[in-house]
PDB file of C-alpha atoms in Angstrom:
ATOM      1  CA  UNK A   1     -58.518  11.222 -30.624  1.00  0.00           C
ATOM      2  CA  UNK A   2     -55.374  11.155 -33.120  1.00  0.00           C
ATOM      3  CA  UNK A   3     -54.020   7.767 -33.902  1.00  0.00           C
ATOM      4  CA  UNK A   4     -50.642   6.574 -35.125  1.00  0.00           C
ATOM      5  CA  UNK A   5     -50.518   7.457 -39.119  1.00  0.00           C
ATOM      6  CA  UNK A   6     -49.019   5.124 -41.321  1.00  0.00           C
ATOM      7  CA  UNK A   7     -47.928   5.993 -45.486  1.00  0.00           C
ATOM      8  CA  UNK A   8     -48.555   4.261 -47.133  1.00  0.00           C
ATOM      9  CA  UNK A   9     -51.455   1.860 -46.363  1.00  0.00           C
ATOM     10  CA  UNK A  10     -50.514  -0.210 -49.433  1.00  0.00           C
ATOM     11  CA  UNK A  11     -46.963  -1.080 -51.150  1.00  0.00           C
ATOM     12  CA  UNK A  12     -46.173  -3.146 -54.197  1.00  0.00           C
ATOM     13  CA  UNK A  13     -42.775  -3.840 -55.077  1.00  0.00           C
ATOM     14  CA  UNK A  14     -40.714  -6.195 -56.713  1.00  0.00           C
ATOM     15  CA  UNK A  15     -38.367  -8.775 -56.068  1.00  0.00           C
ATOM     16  CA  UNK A  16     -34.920  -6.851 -54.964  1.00  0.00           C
ATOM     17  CA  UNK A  17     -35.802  -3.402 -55.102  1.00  0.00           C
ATOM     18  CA  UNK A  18     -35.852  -1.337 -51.833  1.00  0.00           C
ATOM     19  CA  UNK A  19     -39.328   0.178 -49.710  1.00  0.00           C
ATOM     20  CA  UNK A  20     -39.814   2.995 -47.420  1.00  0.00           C
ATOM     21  CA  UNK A  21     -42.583   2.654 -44.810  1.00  0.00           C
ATOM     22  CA  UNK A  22     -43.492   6.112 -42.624  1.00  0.00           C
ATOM     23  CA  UNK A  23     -44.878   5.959 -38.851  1.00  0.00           C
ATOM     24  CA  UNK A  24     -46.572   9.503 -37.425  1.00  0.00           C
ATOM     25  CA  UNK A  25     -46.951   8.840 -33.619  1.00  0.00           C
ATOM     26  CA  UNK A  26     -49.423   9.790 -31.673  1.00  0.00           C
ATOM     27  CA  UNK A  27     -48.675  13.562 -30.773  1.00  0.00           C
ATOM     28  CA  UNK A  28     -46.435  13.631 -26.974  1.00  0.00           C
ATOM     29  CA  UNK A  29     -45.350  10.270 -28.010  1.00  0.00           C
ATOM     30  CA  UNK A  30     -41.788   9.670 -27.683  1.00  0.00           C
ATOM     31  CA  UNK A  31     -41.531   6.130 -28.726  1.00  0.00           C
ATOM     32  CA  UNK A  32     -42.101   4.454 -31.898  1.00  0.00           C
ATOM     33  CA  UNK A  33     -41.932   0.270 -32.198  1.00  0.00           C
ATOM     34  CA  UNK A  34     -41.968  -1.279 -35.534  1.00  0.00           C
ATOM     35  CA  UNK A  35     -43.960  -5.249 -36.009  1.00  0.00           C
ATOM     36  CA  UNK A  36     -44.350  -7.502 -38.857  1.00  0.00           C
ATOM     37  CA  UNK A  37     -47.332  -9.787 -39.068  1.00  0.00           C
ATOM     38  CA  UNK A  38     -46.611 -12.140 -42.488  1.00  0.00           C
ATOM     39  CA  UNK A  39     -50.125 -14.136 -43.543  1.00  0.00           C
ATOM     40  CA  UNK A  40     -51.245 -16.454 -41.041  1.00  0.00           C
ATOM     41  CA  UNK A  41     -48.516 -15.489 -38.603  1.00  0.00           C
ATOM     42  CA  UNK A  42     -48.945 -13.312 -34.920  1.00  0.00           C
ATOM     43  CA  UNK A  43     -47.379  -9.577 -34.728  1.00  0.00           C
ATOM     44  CA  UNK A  44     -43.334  -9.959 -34.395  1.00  0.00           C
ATOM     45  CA  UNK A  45     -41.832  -7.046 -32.768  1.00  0.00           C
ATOM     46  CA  UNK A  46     -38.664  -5.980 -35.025  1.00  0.00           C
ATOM     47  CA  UNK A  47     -37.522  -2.468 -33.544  1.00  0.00           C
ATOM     48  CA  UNK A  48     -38.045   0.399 -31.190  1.00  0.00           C
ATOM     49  CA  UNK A  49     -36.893   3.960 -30.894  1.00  0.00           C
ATOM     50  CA  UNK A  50     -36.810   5.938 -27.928  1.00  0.00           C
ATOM     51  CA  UNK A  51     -36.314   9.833 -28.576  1.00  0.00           C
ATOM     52  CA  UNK A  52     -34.886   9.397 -31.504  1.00  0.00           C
ATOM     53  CA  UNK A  53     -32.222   6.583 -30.255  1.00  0.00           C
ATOM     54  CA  UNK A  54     -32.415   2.941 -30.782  1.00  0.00           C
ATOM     55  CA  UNK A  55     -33.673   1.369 -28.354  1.00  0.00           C
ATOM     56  CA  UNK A  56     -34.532  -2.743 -28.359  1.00  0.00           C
ATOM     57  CA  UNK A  57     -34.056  -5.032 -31.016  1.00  0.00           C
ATOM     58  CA  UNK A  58     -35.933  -7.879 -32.334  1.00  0.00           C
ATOM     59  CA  UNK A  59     -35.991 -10.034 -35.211  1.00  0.00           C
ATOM     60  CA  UNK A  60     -35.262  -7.758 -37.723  1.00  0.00           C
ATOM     61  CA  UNK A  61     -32.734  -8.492 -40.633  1.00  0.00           C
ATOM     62  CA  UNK A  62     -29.873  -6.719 -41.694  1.00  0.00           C
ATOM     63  CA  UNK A  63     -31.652  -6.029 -45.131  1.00  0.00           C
ATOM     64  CA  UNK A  64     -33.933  -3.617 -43.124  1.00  0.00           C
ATOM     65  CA  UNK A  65     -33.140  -0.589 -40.783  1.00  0.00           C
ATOM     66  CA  UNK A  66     -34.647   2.267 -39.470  1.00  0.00           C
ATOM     67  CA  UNK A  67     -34.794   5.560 -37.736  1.00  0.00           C
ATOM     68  CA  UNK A  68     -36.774   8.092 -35.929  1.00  0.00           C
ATOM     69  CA  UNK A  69     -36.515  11.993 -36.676  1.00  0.00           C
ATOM     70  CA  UNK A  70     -36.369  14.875 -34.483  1.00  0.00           C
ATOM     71  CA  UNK A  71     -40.289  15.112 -35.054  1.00  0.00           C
ATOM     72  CA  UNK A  72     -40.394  11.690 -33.521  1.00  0.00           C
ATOM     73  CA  UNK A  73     -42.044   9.795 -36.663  1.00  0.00           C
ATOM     74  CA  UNK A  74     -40.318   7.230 -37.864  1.00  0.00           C
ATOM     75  CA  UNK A  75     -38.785   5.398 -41.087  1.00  0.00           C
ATOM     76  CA  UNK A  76     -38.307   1.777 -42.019  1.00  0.00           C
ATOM     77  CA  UNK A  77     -36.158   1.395 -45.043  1.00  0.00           C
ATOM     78  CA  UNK A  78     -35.883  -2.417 -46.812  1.00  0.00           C
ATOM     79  CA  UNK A  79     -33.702  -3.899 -49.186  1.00  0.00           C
ATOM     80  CA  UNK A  80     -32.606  -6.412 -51.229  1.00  0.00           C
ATOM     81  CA  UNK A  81     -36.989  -7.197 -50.738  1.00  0.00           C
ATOM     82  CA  UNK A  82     -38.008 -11.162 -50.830  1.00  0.00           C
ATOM     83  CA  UNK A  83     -40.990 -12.788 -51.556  1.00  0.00           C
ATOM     84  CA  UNK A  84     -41.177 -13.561 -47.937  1.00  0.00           C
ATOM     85  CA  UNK A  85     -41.007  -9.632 -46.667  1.00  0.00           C
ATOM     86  CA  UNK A  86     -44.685  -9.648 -48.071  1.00  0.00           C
ATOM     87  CA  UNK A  87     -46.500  -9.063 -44.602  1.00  0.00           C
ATOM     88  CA  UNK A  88     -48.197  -6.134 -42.990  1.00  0.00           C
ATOM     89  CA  UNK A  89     -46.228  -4.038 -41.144  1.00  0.00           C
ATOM     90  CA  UNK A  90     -47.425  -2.317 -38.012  1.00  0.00           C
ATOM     91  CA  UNK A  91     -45.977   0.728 -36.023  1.00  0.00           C
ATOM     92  CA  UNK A  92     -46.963   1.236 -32.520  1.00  0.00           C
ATOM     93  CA  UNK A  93     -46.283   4.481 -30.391  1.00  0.00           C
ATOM     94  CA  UNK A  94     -46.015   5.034 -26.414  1.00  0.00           C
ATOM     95  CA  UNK A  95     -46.283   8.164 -24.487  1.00  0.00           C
ATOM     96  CA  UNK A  96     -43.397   9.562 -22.580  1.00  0.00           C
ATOM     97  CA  UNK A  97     -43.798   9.538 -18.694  1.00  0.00           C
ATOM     98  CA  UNK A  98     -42.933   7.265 -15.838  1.00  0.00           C
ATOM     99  CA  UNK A  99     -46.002   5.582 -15.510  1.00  0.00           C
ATOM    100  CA  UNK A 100     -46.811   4.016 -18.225  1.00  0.00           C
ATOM    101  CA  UNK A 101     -45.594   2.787 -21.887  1.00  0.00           C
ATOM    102  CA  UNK A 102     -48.986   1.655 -23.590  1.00  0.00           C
ATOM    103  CA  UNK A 103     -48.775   0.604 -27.232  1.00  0.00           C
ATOM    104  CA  UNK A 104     -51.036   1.956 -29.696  1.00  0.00           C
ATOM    105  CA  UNK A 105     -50.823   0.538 -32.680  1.00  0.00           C
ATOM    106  CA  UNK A 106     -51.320   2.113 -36.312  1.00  0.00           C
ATOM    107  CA  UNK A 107     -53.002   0.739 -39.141  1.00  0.00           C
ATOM    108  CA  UNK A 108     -50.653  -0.952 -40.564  1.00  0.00           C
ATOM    109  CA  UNK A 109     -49.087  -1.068 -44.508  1.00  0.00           C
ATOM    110  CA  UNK A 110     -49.561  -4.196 -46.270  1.00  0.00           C
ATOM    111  CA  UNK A 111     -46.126  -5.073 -48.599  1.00  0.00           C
ATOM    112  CA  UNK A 112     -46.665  -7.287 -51.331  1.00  0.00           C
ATOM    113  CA  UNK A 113     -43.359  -8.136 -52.881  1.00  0.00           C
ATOM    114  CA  UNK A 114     -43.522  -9.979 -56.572  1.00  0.00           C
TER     115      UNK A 114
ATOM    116  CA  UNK B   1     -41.311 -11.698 -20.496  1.00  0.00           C
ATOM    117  CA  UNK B   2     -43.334 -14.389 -18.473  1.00  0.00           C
ATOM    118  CA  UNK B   3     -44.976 -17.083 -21.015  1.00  0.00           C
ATOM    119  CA  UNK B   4     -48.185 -16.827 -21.398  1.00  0.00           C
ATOM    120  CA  UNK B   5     -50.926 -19.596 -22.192  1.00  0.00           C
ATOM    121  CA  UNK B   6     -54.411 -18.965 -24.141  1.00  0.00           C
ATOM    122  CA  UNK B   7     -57.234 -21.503 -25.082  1.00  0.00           C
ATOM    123  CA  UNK B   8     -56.699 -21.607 -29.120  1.00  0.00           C
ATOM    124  CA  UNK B   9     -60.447 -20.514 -29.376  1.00  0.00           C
ATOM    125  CA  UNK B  10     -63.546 -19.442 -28.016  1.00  0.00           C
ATOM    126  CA  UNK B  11     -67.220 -18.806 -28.853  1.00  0.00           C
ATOM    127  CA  UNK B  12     -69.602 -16.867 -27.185  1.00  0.00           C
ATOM    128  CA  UNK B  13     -73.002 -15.805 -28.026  1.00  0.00           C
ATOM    129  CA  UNK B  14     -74.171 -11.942 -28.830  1.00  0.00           C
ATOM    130  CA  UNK B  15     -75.033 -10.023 -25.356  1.00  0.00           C
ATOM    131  CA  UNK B  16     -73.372 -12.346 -22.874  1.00  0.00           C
ATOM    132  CA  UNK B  17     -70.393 -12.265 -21.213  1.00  0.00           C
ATOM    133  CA  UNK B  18     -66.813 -13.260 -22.976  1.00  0.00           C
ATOM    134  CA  UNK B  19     -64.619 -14.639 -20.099  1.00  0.00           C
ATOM    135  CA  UNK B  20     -61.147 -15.090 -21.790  1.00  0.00           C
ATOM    136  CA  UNK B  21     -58.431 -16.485 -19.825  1.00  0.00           C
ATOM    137  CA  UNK B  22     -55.136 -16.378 -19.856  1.00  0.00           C
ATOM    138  CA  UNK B  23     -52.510 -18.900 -18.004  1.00  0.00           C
ATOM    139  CA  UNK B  24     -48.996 -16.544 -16.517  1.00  0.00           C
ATOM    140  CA  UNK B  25     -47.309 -19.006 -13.839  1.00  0.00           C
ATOM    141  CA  UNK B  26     -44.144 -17.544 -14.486  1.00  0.00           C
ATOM    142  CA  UNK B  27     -44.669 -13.920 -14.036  1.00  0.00           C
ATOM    143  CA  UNK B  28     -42.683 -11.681 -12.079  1.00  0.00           C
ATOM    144  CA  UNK B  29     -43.401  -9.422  -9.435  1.00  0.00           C
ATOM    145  CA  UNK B  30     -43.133  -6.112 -11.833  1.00  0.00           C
ATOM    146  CA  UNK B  31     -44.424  -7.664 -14.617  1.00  0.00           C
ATOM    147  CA  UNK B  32     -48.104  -6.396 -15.447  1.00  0.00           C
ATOM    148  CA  UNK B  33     -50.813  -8.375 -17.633  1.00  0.00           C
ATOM    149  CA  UNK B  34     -51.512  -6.640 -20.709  1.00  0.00           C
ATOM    150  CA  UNK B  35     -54.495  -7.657 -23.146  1.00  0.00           C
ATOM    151  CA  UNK B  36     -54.581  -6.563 -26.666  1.00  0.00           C
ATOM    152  CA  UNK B  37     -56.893  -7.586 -29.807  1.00  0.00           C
ATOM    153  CA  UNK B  38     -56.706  -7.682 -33.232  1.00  0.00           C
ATOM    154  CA  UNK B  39     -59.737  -7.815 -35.635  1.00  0.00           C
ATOM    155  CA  UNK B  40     -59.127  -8.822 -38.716  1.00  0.00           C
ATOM    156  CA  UNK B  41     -55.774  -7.555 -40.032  1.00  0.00           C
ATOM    157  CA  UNK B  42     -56.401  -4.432 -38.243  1.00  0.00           C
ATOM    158  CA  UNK B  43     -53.983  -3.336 -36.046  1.00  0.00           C
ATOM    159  CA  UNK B  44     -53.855  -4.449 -32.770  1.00  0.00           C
ATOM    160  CA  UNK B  45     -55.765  -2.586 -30.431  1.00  0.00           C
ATOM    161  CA  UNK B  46     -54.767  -2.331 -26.552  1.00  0.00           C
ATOM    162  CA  UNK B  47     -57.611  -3.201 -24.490  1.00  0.00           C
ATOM    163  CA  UNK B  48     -56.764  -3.142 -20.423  1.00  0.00           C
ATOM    164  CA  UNK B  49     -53.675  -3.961 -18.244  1.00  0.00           C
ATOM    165  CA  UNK B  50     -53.085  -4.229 -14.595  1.00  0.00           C
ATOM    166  CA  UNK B  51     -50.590  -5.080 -12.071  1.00  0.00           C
ATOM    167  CA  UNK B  52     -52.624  -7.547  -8.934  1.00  0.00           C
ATOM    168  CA  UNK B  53     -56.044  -5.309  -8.881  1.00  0.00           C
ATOM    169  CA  UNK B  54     -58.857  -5.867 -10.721  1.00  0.00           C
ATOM    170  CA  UNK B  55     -59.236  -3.096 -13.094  1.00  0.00           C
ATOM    171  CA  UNK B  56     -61.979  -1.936 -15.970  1.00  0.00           C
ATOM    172  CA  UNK B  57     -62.360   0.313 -18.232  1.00  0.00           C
ATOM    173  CA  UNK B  58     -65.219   1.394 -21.167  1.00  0.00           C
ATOM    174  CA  UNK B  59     -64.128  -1.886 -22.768  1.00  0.00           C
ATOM    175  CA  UNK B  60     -63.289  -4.425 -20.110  1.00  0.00           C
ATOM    176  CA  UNK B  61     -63.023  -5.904 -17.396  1.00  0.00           C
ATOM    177  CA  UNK B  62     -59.200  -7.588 -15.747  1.00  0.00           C
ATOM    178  CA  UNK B  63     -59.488 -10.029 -13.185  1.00  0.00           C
ATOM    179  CA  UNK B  64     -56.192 -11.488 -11.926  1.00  0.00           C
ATOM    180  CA  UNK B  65     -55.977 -14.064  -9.111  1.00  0.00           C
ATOM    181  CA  UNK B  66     -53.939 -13.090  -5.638  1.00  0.00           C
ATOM    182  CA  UNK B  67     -50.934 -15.276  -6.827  1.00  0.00           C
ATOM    183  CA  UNK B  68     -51.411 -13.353 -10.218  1.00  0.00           C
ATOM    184  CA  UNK B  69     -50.711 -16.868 -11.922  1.00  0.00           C
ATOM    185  CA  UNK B  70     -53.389 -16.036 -14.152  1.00  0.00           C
ATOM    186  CA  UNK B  71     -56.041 -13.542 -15.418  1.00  0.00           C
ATOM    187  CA  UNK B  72     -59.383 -13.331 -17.247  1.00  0.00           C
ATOM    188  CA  UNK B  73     -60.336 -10.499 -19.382  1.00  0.00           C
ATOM    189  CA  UNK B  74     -64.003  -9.763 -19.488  1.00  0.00           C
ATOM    190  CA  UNK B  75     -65.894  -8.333 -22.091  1.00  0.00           C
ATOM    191  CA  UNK B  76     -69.494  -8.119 -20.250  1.00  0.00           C
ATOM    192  CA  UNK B  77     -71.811  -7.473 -23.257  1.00  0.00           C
ATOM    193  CA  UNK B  78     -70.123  -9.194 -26.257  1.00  0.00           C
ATOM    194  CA  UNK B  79     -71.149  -8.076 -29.795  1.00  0.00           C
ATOM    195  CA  UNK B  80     -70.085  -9.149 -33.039  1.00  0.00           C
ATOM    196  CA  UNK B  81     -67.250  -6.566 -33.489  1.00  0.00           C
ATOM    197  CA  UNK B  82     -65.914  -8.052 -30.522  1.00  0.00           C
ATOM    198  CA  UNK B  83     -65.050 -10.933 -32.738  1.00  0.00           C
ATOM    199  CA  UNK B  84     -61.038 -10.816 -33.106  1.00  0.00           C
ATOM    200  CA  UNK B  85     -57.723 -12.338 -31.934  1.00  0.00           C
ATOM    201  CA  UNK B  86     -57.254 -11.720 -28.122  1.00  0.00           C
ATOM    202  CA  UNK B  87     -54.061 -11.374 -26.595  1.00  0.00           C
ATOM    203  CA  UNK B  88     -52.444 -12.004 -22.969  1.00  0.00           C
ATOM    204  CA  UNK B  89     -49.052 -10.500 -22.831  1.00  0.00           C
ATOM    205  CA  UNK B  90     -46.973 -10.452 -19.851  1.00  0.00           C
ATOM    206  CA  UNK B  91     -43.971  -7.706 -19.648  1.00  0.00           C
ATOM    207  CA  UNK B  92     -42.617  -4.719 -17.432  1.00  0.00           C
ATOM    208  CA  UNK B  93     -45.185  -1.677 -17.071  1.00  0.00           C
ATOM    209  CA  UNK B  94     -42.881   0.546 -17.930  1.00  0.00           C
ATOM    210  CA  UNK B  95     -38.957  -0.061 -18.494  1.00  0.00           C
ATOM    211  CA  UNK B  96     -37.550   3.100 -17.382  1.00  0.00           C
ATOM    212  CA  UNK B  97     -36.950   4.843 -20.595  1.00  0.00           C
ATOM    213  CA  UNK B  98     -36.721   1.980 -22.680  1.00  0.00           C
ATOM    214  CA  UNK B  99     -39.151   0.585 -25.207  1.00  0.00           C
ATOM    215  CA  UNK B 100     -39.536  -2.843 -25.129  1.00  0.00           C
ATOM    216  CA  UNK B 101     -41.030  -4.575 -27.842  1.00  0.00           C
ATOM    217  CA  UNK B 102     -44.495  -6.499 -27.080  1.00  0.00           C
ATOM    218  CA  UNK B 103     -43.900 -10.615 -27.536  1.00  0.00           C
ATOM    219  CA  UNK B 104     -47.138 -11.906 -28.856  1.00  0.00           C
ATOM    220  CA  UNK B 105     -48.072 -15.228 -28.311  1.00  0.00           C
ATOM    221  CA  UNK B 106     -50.950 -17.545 -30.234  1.00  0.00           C
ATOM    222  CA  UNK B 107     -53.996 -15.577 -28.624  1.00  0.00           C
ATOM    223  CA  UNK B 108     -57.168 -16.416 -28.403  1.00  0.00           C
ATOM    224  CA  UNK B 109     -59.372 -16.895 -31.514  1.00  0.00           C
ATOM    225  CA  UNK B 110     -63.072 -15.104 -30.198  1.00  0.00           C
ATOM    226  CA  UNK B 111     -66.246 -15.748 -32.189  1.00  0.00           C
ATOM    227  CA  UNK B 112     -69.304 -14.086 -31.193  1.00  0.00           C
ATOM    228  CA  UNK B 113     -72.238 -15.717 -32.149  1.00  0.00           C
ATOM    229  CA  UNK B 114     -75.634 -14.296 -33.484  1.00  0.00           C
TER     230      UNK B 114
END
C-alpha cells in the first residue's frame, strides 16, 4: 500500500540559512499534520492542514510556516535555522470521511543544522 | 485530550504475550484510545484504536475496561521487531473536519527478549 513520501530523507544546513521539507500524502488523503521529534525527545505536533486550509496549531515558531497545495502535499519552510531545529521531522496524513481521521505517519527527514 | 499514564518500560520475552497498559481516568465520553509505536527513529506507526469495545486487528489486540478508565494493548505473539516506543493517546475519533494534532506522551519503552 502507498505510504506518506517525505523529500528529502536527509538535510544539512547551516546555522541561519532557510530549509524546505516536502510531505506526499497518502493518495484520498485530505489532511496533512506536521511533528518534530528533537534527540531524546517524544513526537511534538507543530501543524495541520485540512484541504488545503490551516487547520490546528501547535508549538511551532514563527521562524517556520507552512502550506498545503491543491495536490494536497504539503511544504514546511524554516528560517533563521538554530542549532536546536536539528530534529527529525515527521508528516502524518488522514483520510477524508466522517468516520475516521487515522494518522499515518511518513518516514520522516532528519535536519542537522551546524 | 484526556492525560494519559504509561509504565516507563517493559520487557517481555520472544513468543509470549506483551500486555501494555495504559492509565486514561480523565477521558471523555467521545474521546477514543488510540495506540501508536515507534521503532527506532522510524516514524510512528498507528497500531489499533477503539471507542468502549474490545477491538483487534492483524497486529493487536485493545482491551478497555467498562468505565474506559483504562486500556491494555495486546500484542499476542511478541517478536523482536515488536521492540519500540508504545504509545496511549487519548483524543476525539474524528473532529468533524478538523485535524487535530496527536499529543504524545512518555510511552512505553518495550523490549522483547530472546
Amino acid at each position: 500500500a502507498a505510504g506518506v513520501i517525505q523529500s528529502p530523507r536527509h538535510l544539512i544546513k547551516e546555522k541561519r540559512e532557510t530549509a524546505t521539507l516536502k510531505c506526499y500524502p497518502i493518495p484520498r488523503h485530505d489532511t496533512v499534520y506536521w511533528y518534530q521529534q528533537g534527540p531524546g525527545q517524544d513526537p511534538q505536533f507543530l501543524i495541520s492542514f485540512y484541504e488545503k486550509m490551516q487547520s490546528d496549531k501547535g508549538s511551532i515558531p514563527d521562524r517556520f510556516s507552512a502550506q498545503q497545495f491543491s495536490d494536497y502535499h504539503s511544504e514546511l519552510n524554516m528560517s533563521s535555522l538554530e542549532l536546536g531545529d536539528s530534529a527529525l521531522y515527521f508528516c502524518a496524513s488522514s483520510p477524508e470521511g466522517p468516520t475516521t481521521d487515522t494518522q499515518y505517519f511518513g518516514p520522516g527527514t532528519r535536519l542537522t543544522v551546524l | 485530550d484526556a492525560k494519559t499514564t504509561q509504565p516507563t518500560s517493559m520487557d517481555c520475552a520472544e513468543g509470549r504475550a506483551a500486555n501494555l497498559p495504559c492509565n486514561h481516568s480523565t477521558i471523555s465520553g467521545n474521546e477514543y484510545v488510540y495506540w501508536y509505536r515507534q521503532i527506532h527513529s522510524q516514524g510512528p506507526q498507528y497500531i489499533i484504536h477503539g471507542l468502549k469495545n474490545n477491538e483487534t486487528n492483524e497486529m493487536a489486540s485493545l482491551i478497555i475496561t467498562e468505565d474506559r478508565k483504562s486500556s491494555t494493548l495486546i500484542l499476542p505473539h511478541a517478536t523482536l521487531r515488536d521492540t519500540a516506543v508504545y504509545y496511549c493517546i487519548v483524543r476525539v475519533g474524528y473532529s468533524g473536519g478538523g485535524a487535530d494534532g496527536l499529543t504524545f506522551g512518555k510511552g512505553t519503552h518495550l523490549i522483547i527478549q530472546p
